[in-house]
Every structure is written in structure tokens, then in C-alpha cells.
PDB file of N, CA, C and O in Angstrom:
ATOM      1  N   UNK A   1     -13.717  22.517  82.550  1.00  0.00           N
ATOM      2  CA  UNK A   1     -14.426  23.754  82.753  1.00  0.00           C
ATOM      3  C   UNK A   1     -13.590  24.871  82.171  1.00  0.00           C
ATOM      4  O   UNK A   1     -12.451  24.539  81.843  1.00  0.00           O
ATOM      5  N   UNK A   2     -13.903  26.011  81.998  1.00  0.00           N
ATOM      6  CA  UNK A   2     -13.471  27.275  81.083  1.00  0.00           C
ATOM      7  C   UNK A   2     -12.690  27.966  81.808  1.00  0.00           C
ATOM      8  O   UNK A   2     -12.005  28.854  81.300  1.00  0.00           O
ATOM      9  N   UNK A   3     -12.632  27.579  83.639  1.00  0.00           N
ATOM     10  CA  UNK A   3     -11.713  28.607  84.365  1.00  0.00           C
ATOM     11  C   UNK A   3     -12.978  29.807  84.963  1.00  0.00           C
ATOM     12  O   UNK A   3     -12.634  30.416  85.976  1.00  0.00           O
ATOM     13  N   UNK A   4     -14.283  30.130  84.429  1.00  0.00           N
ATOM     14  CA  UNK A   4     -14.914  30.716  85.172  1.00  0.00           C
ATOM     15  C   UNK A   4     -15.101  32.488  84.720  1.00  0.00           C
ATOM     16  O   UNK A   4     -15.784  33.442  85.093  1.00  0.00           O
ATOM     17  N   UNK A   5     -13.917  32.175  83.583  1.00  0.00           N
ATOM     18  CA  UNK A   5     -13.694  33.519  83.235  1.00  0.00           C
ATOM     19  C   UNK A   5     -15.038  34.233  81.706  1.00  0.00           C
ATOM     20  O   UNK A   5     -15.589  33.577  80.823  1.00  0.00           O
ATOM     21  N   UNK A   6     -15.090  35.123  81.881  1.00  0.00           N
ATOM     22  CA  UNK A   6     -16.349  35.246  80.968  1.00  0.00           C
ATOM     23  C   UNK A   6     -15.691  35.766  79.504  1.00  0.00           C
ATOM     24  O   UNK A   6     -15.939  35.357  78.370  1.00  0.00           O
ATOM     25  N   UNK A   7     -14.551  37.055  80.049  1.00  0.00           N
ATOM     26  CA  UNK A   7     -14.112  37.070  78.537  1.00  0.00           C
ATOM     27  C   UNK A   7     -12.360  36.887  78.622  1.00  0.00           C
ATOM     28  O   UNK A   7     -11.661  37.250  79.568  1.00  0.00           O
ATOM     29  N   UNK A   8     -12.023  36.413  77.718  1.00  0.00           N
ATOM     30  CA  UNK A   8     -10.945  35.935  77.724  1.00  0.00           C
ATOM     31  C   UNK A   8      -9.919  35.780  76.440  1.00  0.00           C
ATOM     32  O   UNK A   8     -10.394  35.101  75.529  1.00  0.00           O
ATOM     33  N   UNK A   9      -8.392  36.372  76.184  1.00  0.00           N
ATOM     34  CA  UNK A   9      -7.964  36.126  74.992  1.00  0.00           C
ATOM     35  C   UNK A   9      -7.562  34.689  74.886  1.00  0.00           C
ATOM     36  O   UNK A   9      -7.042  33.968  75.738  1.00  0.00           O
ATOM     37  N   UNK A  10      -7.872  34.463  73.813  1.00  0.00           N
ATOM     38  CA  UNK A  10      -7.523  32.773  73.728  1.00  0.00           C
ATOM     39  C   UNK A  10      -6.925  32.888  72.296  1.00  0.00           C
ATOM     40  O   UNK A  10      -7.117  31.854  71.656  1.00  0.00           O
ATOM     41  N   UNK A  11      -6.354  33.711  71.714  1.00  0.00           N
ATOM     42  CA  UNK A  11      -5.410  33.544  70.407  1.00  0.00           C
ATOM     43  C   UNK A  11      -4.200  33.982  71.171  1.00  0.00           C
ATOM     44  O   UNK A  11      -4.143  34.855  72.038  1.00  0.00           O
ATOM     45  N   UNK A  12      -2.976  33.014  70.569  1.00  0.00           N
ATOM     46  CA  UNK A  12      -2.057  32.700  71.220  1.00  0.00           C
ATOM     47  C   UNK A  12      -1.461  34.323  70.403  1.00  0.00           C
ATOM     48  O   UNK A  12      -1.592  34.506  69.192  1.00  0.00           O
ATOM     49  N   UNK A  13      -0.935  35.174  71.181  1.00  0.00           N
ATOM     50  CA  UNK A  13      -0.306  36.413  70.394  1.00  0.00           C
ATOM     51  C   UNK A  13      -1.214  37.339  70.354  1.00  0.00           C
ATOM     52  O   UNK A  13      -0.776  38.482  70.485  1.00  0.00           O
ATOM     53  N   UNK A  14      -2.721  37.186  70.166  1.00  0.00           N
ATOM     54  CA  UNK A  14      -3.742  37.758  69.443  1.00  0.00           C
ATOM     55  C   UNK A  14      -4.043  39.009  70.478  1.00  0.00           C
ATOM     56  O   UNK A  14      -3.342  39.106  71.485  1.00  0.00           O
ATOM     57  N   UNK A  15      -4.982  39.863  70.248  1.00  0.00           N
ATOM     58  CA  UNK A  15      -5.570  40.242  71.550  1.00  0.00           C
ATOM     59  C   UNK A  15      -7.134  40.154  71.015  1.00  0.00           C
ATOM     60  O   UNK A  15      -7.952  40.706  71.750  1.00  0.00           O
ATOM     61  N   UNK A  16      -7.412  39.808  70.358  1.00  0.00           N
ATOM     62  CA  UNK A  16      -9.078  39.484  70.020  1.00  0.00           C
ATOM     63  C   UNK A  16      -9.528  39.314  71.283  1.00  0.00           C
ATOM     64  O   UNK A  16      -8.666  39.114  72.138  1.00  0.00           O
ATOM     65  N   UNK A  17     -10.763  39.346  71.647  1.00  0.00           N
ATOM     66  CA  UNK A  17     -11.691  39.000  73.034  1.00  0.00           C
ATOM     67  C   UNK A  17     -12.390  38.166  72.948  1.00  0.00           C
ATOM     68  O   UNK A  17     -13.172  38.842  72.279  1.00  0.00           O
ATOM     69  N   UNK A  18     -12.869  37.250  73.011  1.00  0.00           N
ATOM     70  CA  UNK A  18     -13.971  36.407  72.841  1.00  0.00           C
ATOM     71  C   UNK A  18     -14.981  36.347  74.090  1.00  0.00           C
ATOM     72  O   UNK A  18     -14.524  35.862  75.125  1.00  0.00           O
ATOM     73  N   UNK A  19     -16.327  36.799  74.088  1.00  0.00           N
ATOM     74  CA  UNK A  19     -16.969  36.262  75.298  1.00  0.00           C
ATOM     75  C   UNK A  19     -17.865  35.183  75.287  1.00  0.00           C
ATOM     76  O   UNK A  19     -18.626  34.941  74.350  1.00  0.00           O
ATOM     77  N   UNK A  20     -17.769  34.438  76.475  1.00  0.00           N
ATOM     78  CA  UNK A  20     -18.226  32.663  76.816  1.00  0.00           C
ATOM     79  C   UNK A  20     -19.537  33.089  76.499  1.00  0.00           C
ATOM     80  O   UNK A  20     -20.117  34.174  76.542  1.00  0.00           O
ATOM     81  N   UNK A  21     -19.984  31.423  76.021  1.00  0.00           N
ATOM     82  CA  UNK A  21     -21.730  31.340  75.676  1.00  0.00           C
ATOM     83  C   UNK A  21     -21.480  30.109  77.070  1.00  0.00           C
ATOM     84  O   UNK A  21     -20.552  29.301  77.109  1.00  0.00           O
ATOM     85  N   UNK A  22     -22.484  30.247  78.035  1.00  0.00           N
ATOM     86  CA  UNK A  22     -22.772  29.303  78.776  1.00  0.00           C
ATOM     87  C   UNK A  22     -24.159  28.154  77.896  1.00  0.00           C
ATOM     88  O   UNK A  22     -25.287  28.323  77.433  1.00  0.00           O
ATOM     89  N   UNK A  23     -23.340  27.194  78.039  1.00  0.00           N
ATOM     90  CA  UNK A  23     -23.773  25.965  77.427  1.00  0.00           C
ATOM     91  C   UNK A  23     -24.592  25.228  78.511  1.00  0.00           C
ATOM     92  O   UNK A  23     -24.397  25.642  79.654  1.00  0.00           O
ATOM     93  N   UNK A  24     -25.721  23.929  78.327  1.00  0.00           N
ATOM     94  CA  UNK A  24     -26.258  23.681  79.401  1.00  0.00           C
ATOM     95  C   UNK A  24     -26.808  22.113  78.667  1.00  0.00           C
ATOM     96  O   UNK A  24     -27.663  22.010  77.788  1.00  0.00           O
ATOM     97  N   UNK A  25     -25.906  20.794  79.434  1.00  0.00           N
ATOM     98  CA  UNK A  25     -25.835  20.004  79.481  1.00  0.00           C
ATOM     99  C   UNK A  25     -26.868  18.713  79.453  1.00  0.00           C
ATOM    100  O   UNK A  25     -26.948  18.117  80.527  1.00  0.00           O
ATOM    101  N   UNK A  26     -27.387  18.385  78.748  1.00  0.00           N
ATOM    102  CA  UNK A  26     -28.522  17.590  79.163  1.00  0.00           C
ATOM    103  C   UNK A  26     -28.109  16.105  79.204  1.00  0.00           C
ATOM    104  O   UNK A  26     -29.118  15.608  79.703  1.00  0.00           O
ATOM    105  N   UNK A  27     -27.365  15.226  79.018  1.00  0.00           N
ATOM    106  CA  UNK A  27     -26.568  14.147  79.215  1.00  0.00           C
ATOM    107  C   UNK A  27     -27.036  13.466  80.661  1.00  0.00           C
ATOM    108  O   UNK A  27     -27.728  13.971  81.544  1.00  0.00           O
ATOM    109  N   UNK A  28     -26.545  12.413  80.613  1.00  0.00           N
ATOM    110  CA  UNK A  28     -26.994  11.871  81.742  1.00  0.00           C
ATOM    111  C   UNK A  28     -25.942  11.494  82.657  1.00  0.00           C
ATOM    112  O   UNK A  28     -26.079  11.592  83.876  1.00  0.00           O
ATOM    113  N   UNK A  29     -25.017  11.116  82.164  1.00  0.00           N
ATOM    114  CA  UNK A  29     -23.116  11.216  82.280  1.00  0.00           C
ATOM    115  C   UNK A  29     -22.661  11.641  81.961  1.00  0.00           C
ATOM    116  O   UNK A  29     -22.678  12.213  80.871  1.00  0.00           O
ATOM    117  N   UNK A  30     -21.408  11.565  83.411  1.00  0.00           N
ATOM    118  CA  UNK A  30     -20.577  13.287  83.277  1.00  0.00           C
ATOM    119  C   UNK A  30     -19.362  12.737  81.875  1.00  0.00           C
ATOM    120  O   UNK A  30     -19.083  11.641  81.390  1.00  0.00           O
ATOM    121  N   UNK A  31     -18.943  14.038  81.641  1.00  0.00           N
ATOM    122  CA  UNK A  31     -18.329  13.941  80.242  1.00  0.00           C
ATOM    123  C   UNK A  31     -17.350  14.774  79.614  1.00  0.00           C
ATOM    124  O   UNK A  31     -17.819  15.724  78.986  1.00  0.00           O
ATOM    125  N   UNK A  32     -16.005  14.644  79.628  1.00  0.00           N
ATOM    126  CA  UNK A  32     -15.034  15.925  79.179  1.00  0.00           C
ATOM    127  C   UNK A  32     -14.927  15.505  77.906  1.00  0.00           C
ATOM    128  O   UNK A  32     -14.748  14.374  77.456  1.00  0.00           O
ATOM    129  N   UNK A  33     -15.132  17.157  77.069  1.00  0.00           N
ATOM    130  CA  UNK A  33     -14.861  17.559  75.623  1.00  0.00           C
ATOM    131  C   UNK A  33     -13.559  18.013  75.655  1.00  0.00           C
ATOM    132  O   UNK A  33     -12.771  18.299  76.557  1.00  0.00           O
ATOM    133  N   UNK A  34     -13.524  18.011  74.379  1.00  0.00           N
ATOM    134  CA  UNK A  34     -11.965  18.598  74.017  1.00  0.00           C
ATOM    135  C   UNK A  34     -12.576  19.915  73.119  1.00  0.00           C
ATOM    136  O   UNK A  34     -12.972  19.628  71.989  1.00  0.00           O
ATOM    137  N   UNK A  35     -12.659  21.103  73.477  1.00  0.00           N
ATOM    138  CA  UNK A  35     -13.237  22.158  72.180  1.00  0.00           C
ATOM    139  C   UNK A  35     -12.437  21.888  71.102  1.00  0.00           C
ATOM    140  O   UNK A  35     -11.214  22.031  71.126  1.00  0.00           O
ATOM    141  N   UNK A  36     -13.131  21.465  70.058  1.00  0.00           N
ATOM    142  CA  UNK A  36     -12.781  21.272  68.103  1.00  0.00           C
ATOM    143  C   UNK A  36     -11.716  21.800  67.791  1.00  0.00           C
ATOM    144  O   UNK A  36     -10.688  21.388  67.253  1.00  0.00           O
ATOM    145  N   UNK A  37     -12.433  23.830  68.613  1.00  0.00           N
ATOM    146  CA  UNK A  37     -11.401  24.789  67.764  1.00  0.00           C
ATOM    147  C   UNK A  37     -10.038  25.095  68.772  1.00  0.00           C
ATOM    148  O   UNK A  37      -8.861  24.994  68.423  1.00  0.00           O
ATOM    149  N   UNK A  38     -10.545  25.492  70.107  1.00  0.00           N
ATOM    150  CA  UNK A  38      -9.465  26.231  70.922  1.00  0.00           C
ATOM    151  C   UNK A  38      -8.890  24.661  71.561  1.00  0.00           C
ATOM    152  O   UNK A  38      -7.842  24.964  72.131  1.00  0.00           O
ATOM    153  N   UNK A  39      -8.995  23.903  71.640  1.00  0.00           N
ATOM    154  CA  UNK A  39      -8.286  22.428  72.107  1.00  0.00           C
ATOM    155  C   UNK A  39      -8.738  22.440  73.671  1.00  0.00           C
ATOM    156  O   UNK A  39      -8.402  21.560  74.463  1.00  0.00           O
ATOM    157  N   UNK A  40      -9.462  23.445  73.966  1.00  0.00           N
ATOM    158  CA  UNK A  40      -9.586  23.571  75.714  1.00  0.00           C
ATOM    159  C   UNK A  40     -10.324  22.291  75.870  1.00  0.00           C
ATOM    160  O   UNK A  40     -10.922  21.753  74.938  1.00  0.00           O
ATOM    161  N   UNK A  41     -10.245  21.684  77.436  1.00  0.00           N
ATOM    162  CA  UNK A  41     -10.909  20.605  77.919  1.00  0.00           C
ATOM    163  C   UNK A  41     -12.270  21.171  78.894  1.00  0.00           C
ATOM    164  O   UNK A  41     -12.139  21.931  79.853  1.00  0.00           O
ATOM    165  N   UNK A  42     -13.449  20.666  78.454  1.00  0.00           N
ATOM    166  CA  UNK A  42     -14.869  20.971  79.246  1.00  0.00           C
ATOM    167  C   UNK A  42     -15.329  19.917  79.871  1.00  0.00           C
ATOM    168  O   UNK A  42     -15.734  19.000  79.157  1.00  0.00           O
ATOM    169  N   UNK A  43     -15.395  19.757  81.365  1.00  0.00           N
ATOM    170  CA  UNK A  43     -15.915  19.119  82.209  1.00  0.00           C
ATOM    171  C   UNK A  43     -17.617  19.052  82.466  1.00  0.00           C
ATOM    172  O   UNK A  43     -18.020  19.447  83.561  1.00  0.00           O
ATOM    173  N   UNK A  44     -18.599  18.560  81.470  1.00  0.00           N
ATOM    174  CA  UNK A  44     -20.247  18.953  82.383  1.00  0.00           C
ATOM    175  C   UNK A  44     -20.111  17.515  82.914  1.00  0.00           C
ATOM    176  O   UNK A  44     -19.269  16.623  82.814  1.00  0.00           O
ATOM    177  N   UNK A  45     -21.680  17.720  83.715  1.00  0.00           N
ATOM    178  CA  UNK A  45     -22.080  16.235  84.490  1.00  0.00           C
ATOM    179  C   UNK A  45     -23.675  17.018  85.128  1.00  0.00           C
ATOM    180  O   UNK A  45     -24.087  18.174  85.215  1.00  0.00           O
ATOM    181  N   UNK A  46     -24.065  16.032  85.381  1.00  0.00           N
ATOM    182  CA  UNK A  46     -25.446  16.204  85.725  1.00  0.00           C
ATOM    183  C   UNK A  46     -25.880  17.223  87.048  1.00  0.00           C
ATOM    184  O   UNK A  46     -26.760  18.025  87.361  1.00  0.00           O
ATOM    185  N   UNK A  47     -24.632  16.610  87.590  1.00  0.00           N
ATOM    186  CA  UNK A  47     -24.659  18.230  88.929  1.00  0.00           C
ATOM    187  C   UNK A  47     -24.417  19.316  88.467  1.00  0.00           C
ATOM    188  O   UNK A  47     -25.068  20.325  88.738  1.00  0.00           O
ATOM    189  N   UNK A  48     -23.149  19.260  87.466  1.00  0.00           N
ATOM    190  CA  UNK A  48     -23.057  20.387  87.179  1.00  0.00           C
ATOM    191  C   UNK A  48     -23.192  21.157  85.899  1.00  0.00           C
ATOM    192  O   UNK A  48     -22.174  21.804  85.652  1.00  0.00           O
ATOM    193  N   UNK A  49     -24.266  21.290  84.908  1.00  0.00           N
ATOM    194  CA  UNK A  49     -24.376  20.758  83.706  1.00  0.00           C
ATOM    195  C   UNK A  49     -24.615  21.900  83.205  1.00  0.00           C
ATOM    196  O   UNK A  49     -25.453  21.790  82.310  1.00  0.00           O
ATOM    197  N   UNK A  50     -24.058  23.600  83.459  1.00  0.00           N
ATOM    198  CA  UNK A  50     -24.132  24.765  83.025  1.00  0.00           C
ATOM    199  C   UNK A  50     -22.584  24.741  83.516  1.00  0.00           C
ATOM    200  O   UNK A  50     -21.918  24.515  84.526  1.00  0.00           O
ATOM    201  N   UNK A  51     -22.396  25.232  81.743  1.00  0.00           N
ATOM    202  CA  UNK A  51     -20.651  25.539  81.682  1.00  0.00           C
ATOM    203  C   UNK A  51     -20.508  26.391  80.781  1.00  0.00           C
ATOM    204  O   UNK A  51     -21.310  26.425  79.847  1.00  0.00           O
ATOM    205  N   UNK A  52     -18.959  27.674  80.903  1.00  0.00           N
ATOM    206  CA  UNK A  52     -19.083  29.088  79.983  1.00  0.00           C
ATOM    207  C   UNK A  52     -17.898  27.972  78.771  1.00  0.00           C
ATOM    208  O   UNK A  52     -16.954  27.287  79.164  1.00  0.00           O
ATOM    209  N   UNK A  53     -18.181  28.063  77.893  1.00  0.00           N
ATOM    210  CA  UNK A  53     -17.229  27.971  76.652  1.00  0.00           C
ATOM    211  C   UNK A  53     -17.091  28.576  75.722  1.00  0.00           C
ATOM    212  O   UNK A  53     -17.861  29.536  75.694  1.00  0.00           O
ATOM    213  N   UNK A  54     -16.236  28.470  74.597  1.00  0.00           N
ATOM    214  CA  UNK A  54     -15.460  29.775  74.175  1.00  0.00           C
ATOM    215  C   UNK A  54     -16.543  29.326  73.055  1.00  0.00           C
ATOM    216  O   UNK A  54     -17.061  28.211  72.984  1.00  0.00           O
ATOM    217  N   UNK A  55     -16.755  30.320  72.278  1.00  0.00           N
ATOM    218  CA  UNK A  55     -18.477  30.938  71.236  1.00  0.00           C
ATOM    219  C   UNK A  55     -17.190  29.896  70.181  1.00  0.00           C
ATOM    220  O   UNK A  55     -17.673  28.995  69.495  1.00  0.00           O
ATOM    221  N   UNK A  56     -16.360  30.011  70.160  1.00  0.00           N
ATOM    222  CA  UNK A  56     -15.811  29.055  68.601  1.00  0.00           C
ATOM    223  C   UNK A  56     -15.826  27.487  68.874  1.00  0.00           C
ATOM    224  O   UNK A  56     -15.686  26.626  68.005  1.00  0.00           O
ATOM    225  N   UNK A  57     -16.040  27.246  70.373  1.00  0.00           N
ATOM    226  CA  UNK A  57     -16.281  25.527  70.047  1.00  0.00           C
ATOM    227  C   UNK A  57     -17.418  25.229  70.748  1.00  0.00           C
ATOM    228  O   UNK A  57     -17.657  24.118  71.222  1.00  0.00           O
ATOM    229  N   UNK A  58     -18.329  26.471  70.848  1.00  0.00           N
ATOM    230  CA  UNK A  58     -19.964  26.436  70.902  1.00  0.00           C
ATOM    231  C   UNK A  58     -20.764  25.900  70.315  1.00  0.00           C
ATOM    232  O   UNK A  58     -21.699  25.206  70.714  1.00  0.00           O
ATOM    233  N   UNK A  59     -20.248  26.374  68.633  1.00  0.00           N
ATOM    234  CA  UNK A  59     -20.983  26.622  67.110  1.00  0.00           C
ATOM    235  C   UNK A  59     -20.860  25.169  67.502  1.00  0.00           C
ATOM    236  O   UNK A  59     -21.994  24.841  67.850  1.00  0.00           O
ATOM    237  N   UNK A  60     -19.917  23.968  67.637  1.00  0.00           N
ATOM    238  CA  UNK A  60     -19.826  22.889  67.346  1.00  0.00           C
ATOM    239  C   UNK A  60     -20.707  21.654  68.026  1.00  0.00           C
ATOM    240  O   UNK A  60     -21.470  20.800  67.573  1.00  0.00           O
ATOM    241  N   UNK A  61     -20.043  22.112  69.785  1.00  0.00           N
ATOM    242  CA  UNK A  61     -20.746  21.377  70.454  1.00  0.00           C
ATOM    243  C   UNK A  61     -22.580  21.984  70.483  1.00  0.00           C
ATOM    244  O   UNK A  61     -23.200  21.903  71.544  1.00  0.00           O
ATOM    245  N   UNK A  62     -22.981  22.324  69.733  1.00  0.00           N
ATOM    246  CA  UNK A  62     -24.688  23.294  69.874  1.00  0.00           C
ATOM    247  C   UNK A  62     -25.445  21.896  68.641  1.00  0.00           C
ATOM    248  O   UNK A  62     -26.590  21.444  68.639  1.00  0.00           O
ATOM    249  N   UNK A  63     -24.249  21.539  67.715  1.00  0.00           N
ATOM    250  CA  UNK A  63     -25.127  20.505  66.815  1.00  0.00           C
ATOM    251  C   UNK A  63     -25.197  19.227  67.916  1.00  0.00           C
ATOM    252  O   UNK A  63     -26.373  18.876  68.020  1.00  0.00           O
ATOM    253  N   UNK A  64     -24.291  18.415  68.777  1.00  0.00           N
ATOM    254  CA  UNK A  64     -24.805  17.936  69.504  1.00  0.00           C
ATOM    255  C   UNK A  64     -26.217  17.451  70.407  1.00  0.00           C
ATOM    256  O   UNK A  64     -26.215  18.036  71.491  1.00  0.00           O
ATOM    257  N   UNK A  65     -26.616  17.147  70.352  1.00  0.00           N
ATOM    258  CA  UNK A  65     -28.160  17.055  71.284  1.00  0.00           C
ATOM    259  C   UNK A  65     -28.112  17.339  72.338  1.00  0.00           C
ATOM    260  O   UNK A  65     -28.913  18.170  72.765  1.00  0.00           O
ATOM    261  N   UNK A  66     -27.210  16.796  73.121  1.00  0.00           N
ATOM    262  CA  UNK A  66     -26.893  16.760  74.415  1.00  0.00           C
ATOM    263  C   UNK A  66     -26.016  18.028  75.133  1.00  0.00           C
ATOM    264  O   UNK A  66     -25.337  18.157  76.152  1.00  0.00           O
ATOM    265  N   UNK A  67     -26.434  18.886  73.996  1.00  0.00           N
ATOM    266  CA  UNK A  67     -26.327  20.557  74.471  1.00  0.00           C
ATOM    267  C   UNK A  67     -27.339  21.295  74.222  1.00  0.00           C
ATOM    268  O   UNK A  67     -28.190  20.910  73.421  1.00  0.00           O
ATOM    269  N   UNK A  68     -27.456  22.682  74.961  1.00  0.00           N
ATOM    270  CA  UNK A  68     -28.409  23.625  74.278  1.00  0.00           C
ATOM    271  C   UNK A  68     -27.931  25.287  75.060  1.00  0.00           C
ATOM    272  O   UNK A  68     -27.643  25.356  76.254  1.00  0.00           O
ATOM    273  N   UNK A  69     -27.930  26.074  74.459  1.00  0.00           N
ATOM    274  CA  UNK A  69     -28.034  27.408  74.681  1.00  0.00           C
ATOM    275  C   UNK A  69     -28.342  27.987  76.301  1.00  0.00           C
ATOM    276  O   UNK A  69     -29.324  28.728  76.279  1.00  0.00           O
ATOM    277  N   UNK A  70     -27.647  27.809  77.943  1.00  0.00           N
ATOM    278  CA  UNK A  70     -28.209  27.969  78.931  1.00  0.00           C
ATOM    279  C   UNK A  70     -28.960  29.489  78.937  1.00  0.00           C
ATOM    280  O   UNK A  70     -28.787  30.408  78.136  1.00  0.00           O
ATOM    281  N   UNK A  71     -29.798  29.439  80.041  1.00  0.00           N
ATOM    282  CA  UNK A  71     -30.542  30.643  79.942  1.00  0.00           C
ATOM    283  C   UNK A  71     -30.481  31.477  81.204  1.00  0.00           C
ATOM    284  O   UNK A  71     -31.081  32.551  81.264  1.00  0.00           O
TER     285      UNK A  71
END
């Protein structure tokens, strides 16, 4: 999971901001990612299958199927 936080610096040094796209899980088993870009680890699962992740390993996990844009 992302920690819960909505915006957050995640460049090591940087002060850029990035704010979370909540992602929303459609999988049927639970399942930790590794984000592509920031290396963070994402926990969904069917209970809990709306999670905030960082918009740079969004773009990635969004080609997936077993994601989509939460609302």
C-alpha cells in the first residue's frame, strides 16, 4: 500500500510533488506489485482493491487489465 498519503515527495533529494491516482483492482487474488518506476511495493486484494499509487507507476500498471482508474 502507498502509506495512505495523497501527495508525497518521492525523488530522493528532489522536492517535486507528485499526487496519488487511486487505482481499483479487479483481480480475483490478492497481489503485491513492485511500482516499475518508484520501486514502491502495492498490496490490492479483493477486500481491499482501491489503492493511492504514485501517477509514475500508474501509467504502467493502467495497461494491465486487472486495473482501472478508481472513481
Amino acid at each position: 500500500m502507498y502509506c495512505g498519503q495523497q501527495e508525497t515527495d518521492l525523488r530522493a533529494g528532489g522536492s517535486s510533488r507528485y499526487v496519488a491516482i487511486n487505482l481499483y483492482y479487479l483481480g480475483s487474488q490478492p497481489t503485491d506489485i513492485r511500482g516499475p518506476v518508484t520501486g514502491y511495493f502495492y498490496h490490492f486484494s479483493p477486500l481491499h482493491p482501491v489503492q493511492s499509487v504514485d501517477p509514475r507507476d500508474a501509467v504502467d500498471l493502467l495497461v494491465n487489465r486487472q486495473f482501472r482508474l478508481a472513481r
